[in-house]
Coordinates of C-alpha atoms in Angstrom, one line a residue:
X1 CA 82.1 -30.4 43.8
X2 CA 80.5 -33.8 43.4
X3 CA 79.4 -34.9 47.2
X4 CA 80.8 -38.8 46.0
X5 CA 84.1 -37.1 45.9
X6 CA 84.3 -34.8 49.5
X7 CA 81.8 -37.9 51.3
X8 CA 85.0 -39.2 54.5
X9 CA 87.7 -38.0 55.6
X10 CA 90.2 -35.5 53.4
X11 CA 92.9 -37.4 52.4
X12 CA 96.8 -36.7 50.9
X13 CA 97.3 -37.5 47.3
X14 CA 100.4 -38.1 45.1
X15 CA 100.4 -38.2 41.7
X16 CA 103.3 -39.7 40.1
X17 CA 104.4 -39.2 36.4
X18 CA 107.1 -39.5 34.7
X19 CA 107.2 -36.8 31.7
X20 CA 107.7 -32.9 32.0
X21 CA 107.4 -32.7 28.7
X22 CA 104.6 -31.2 26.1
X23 CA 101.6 -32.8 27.8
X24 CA 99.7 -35.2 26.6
X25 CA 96.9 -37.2 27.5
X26 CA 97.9 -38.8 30.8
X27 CA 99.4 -35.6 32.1
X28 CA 96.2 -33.7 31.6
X29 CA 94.1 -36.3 32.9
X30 CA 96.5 -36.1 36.3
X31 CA 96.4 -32.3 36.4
X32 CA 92.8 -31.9 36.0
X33 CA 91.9 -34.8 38.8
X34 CA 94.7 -33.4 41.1
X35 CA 92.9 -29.3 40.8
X36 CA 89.6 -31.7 41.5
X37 CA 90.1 -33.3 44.0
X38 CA 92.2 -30.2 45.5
X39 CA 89.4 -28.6 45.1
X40 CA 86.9 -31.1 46.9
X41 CA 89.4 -30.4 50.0
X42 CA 91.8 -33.3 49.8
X43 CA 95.8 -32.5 50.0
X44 CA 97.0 -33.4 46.2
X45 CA 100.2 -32.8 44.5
X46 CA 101.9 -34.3 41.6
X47 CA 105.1 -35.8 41.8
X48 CA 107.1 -34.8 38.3
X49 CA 110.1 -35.9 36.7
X50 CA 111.8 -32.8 35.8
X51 CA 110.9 -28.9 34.9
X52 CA 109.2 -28.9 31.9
X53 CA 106.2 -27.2 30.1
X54 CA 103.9 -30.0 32.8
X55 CA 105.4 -28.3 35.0
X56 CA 105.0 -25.1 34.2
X57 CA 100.7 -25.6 33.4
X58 CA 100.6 -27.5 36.9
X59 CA 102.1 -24.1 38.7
X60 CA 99.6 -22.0 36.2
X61 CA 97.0 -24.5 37.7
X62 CA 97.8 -24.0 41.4
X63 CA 98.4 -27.5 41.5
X64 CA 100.7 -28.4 43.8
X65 CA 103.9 -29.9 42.4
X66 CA 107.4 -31.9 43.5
X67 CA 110.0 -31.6 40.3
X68 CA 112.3 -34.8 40.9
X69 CA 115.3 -34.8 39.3
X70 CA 115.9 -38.5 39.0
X71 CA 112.6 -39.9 37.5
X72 CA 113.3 -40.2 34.1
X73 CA 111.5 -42.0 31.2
X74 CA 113.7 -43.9 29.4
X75 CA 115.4 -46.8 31.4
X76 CA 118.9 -46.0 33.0
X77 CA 119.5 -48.9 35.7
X78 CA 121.5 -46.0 37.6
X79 CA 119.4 -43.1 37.1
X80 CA 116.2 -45.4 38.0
X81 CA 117.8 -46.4 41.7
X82 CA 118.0 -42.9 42.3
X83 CA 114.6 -42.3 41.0
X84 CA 113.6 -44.6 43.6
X85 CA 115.5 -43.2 46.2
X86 CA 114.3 -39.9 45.5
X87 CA 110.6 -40.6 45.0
X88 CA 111.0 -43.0 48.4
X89 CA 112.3 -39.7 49.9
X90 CA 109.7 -37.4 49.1
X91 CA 107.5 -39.7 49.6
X92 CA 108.4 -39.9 53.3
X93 CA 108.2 -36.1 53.6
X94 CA 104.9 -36.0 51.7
X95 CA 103.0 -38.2 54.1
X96 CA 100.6 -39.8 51.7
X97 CA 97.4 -41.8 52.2
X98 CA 98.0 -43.0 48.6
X99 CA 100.2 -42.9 45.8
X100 CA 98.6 -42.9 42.1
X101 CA 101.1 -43.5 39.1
X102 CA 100.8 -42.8 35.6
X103 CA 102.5 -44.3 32.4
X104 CA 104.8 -46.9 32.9
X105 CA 108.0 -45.9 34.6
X106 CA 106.3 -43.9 37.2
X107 CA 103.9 -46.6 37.6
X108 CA 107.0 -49.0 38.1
X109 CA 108.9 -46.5 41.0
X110 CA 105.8 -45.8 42.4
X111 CA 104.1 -49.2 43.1
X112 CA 107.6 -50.2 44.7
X113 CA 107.7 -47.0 46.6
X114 CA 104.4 -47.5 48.0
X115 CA 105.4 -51.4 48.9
X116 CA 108.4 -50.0 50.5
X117 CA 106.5 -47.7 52.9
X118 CA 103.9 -49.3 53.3
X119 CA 101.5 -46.9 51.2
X120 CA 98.5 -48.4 48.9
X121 CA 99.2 -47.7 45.7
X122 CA 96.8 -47.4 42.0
X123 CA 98.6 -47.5 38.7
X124 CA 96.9 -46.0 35.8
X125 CA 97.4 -47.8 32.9
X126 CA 96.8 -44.9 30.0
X127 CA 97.8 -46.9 26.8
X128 CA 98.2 -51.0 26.7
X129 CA 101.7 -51.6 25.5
X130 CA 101.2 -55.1 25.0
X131 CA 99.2 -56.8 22.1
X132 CA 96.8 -59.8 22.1
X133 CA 98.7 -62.7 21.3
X134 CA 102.5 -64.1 21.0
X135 CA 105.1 -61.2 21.7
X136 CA 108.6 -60.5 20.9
X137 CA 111.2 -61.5 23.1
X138 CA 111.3 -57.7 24.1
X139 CA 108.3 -57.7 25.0
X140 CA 108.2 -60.6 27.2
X141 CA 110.3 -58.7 29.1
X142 CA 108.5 -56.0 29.7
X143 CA 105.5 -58.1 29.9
X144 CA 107.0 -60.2 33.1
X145 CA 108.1 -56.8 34.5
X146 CA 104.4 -55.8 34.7
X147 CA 103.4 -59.1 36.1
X148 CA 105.8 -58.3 39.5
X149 CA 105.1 -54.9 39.3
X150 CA 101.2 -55.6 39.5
X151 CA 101.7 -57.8 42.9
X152 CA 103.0 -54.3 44.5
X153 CA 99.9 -52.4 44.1
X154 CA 96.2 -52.1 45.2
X155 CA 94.7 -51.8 41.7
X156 CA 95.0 -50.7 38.3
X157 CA 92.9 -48.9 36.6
X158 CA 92.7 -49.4 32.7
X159 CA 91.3 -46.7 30.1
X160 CA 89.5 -49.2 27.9
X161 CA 88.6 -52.8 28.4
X162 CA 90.5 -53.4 25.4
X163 CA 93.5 -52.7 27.4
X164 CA 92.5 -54.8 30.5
X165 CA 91.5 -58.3 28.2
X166 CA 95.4 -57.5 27.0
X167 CA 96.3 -57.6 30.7
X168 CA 94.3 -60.5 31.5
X169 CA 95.6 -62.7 28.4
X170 CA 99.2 -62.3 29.4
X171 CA 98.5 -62.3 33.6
X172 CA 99.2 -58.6 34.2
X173 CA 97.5 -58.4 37.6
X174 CA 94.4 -60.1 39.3
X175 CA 91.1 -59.6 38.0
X176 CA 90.4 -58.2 41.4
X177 CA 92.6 -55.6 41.4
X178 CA 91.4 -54.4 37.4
X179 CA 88.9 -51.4 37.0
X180 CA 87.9 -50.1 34.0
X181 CA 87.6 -46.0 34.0
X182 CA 87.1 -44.7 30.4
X183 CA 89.2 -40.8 29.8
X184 CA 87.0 -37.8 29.9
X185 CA 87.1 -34.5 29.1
X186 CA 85.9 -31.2 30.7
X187 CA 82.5 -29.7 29.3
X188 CA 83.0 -26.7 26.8
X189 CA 80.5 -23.6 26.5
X190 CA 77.9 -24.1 23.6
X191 CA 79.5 -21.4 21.6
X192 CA 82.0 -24.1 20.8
X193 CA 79.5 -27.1 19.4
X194 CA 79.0 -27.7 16.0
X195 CA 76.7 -26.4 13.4
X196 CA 77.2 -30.5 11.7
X197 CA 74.1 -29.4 8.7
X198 CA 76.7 -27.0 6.7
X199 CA 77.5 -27.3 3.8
X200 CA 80.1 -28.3 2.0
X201 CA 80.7 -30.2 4.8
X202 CA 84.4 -29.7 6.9
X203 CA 86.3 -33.2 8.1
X204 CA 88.5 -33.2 10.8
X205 CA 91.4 -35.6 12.1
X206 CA 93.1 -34.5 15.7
X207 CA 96.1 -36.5 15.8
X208 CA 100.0 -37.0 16.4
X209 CA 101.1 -37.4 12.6
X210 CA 103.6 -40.7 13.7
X211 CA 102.3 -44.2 14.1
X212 CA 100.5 -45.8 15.0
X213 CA 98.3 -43.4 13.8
X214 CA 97.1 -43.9 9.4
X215 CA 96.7 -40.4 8.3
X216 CA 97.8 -41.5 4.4
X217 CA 94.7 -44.0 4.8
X218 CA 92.2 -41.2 5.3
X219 CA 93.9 -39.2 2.7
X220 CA 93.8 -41.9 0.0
X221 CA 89.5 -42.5 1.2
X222 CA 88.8 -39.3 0.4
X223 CA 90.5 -39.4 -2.9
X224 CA 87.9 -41.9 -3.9
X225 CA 85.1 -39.5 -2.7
X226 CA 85.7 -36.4 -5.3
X227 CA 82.2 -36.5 -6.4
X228 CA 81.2 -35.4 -2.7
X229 CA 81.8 -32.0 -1.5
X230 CA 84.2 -31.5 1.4
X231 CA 87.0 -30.1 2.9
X232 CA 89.4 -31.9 5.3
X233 CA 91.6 -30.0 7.8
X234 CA 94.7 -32.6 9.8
X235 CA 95.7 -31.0 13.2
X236 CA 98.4 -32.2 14.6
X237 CA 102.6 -32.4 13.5
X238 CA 104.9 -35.2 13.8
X239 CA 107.5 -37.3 11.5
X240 CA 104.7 -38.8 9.1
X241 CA 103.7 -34.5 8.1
X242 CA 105.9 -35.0 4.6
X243 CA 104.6 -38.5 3.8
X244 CA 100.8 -36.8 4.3
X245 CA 102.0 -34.5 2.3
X246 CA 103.1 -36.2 -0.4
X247 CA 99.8 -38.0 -0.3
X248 CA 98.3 -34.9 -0.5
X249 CA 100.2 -34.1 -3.3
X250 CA 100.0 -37.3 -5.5
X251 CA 96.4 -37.5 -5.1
X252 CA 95.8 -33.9 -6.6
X253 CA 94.0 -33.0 -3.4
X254 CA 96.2 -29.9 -2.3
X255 CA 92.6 -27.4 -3.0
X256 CA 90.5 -29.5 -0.2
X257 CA 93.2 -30.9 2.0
X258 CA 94.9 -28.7 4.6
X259 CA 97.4 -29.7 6.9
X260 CA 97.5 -27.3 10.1
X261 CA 100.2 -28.4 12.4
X262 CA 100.0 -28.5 16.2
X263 CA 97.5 -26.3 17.5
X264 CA 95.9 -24.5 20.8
X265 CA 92.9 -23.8 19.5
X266 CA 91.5 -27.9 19.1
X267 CA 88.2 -26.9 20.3
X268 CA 87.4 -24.1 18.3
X269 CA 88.5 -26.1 15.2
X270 CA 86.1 -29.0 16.0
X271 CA 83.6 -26.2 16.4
X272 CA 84.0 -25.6 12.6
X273 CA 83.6 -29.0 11.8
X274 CA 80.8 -31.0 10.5
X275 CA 82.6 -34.2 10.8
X276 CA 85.3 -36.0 12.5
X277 CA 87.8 -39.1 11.6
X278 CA 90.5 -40.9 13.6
X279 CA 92.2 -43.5 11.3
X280 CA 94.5 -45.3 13.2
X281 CA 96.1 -49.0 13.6
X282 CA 96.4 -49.3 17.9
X283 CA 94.8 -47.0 20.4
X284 CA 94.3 -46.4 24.0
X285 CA 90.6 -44.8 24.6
X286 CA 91.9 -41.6 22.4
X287 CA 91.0 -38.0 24.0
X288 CA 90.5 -36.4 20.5
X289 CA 87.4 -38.6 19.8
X290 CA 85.9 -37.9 22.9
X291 CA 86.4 -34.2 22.2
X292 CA 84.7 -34.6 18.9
X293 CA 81.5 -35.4 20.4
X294 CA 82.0 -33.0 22.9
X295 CA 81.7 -30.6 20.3
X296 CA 78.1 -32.7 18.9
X297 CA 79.8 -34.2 15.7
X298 CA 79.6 -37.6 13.9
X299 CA 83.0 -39.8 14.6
X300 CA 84.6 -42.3 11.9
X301 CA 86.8 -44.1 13.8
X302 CA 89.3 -47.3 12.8
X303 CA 88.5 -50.3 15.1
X304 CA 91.6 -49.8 16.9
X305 CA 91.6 -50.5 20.7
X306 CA 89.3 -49.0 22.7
X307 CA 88.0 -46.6 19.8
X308 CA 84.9 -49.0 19.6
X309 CA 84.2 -48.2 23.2
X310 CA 83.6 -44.2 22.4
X311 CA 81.3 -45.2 19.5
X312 CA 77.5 -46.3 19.2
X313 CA 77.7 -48.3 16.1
X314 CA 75.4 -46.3 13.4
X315 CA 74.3 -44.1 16.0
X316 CA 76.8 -41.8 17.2
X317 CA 79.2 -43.0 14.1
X318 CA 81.1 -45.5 12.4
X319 CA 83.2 -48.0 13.5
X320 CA 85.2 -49.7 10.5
X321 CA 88.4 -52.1 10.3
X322 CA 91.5 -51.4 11.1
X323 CA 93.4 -50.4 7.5
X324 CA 90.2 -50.8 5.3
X325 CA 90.7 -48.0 3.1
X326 CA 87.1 -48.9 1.4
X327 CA 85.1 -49.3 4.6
X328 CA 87.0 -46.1 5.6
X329 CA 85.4 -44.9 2.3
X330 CA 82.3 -45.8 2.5
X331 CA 81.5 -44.8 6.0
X332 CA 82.9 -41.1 5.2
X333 CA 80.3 -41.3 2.4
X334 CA 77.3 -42.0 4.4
X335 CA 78.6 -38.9 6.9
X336 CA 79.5 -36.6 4.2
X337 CA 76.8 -36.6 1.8
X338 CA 73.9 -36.7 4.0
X339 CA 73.4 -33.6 6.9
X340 CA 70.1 -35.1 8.6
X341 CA 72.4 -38.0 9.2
X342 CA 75.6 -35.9 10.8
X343 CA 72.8 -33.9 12.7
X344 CA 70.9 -37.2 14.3
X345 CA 74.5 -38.5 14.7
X346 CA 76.2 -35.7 16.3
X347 CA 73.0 -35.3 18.6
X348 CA 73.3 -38.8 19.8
X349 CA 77.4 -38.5 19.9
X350 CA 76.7 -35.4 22.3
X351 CA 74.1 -37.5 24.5
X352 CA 76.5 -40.3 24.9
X353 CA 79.4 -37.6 25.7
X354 CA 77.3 -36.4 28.4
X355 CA 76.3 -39.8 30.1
X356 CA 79.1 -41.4 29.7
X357 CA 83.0 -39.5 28.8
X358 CA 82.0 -36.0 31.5
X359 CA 84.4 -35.1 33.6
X360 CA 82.2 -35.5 36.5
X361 CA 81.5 -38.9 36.0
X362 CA 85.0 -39.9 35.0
X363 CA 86.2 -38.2 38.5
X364 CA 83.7 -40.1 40.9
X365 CA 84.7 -43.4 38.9
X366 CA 88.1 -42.6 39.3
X367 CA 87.6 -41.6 43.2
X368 CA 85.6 -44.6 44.3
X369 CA 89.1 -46.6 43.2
X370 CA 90.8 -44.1 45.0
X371 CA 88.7 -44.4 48.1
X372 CA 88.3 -47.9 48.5
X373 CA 92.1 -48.6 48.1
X374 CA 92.7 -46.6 51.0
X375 CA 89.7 -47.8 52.7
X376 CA 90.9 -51.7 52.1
X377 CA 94.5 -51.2 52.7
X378 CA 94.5 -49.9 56.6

């Protein structure tokens, strides 16, 4: 374990979050800096709402873990002061030197929790909900919830700094108490990088088929590429599948195109690839394309929050406008029809992984916020 992370005294975590659902991004990010830090000696568990498949992987984990039955996602005035109550409870029993929260309703209970008690608290902010500019009255709303809920805590921490110039331009929080800590992923074995000079060369999107996310747009570029040899394979399920499909369909593409569904085997299938595309109209900093250079491949990504912060323009990939089905094109040509370039490409994407999206270096970024939270806050 990184001596950054076991340098002071131990200290007693809790990790709030909301959803006990499939996990997604945020929930692995928790589970694998709670078994971390667990395992550089401090006292972590995660505070859940609910039994749910979360659960369940924390247990497998030997992560330490609080089901509470109260702390649900969607808003329920009634529900949510019990929430409260019940995280303020636990909290009490739990003892912590800090409380970190993750997605928005935990991060709402568990700044006030920590405010109640007395408890220094960091809120991870793991996808902006807010967009640059004028917002819907709805949003406004949620927007001026943020702002009081930001005066309860220590800091936040921010995937992308995409998502903290949202936060600045509508007064979420004090500059002072904004970090920046891009999402990592854990290392794989180099039985699972890419061979990115075969040929014909396979594409690959990771990704939720529902919006925000442009699957049809990537579908439709390659339709204009037929006179380059490829395959494409779409992991991932979700309410836009039969619109892909159709796509698919209408664009006579059914031999090269195959839709896969959800899958557990994400690393092995970027393993196969020689290629990887995210086309997509709002993003976080997205796992998947981190994951992709893991695995040593070129990335075409749409300029979609913090998607340009993974990518080295014309070194480690392309970075092209949000819904430009032509500059989607043309960028996929470059990739697809030249294998010196995916190999000089996927090198540099794997160098850049490496220095910059480990999960060793996320974990001491992510610490030293940790640290001197608890540090400024006695």
């Amino acid at each position: 374990m990184d001596a950054d992370v076991q340098e002071g005294p131990l200290r007693r975590l809790a990790f709030v979050v909301t959803r006990s659902d499939a996990p997604g991004g945020a929930q692995f990010q928790v589970l694998r800096l709670a078994a971390a830090l667990r395992d550089a000696g401090h006292i972590a568990r995660v505070f859940v709402g609910g039994e749910g498949p979360f659960v369940d992987l924390l247990r497998e984990a030997n992560v330490d873990c609080t089901p509470l039955q109260h702390m649900v996602r969607p808003i329920a005035p009634v529900s949510d002061v019990r929430g409260l109550l019940e995280l303020r409870q636990a909290m009490v029993d739990f003892r912590p030197d800090l409380i970190t929260a993750h997605s928005a309703k935990a991060g709402w209970l568990g700044r006030g929790v920590g405010r109640l008690l007395g408890v220094p608290s960091v809120f991870t902010v793991h996808g902006q909900p807010l967009s640059p500019g004028r917002l819907a009255p709805s949003r406004r709303i949620l927007r001026r919830v943020d702002q009081v809920a930001s005066t309860l805590c220590h800091s936040m921490i921010f995937v992308s700094h995409y998502d903290r110039s949202v936060a600045v331009e509508h007064g979420i929080g004090h500059p002072h108490q904004h970090a920046v800590v891009h999402n990592a992923v854990p290392d794989v074995p180099p039985s699972l990088r890419a061979d990115v000079t075969r040929t014909p060369p396979r594409l690959i999107m990771v990704a939720r088929l529902d919006r925000p996310k442009l699957p049809v747009l990537a579908v439709r570029a390659l339709a204009e590429l037929r006179d380059v040899p490829w395959t494409f394979e779409i992991v991932g399920d979700g309410p836009l599948r039969s619109e892909v499909e159709r796509a698919v369909a209408a664009t006579g593409l059914d031999d090269r195109i195959t839709l896969l569904g959800a899958r557990d085997d994400v690393p092995q299938r970027l393993a196969a690839a020689q290629a990887f595309v995210l086309a997509s109209n709002r993003e976080g900093l997205p796992v998947s394309v981190l994951e992709a250079m893991r695995a040593g491949l070129p990335v075409v990504v749409s300029d979609a929050g913090g998607t340009s912060e993974t990518v080295i323009e014309g070194e480690t990939g392309f970075v092209v406008p949000r819904k430009d089905q032509g500059a989607m094109r043309d960028a996929l040509r470059r990739v697809l029809g030249n294998a010196s370039v995916r190999a000089a490409m996927g090198a540099a994407g794997r160098a850049h992984y490496e220095a910059e999206f480990s999960f060793g270096v996320h974990l001491r970024r992510v610490w030293s916020v940790y640290a001197r939270a608890i540090r400024e806050s006695r």
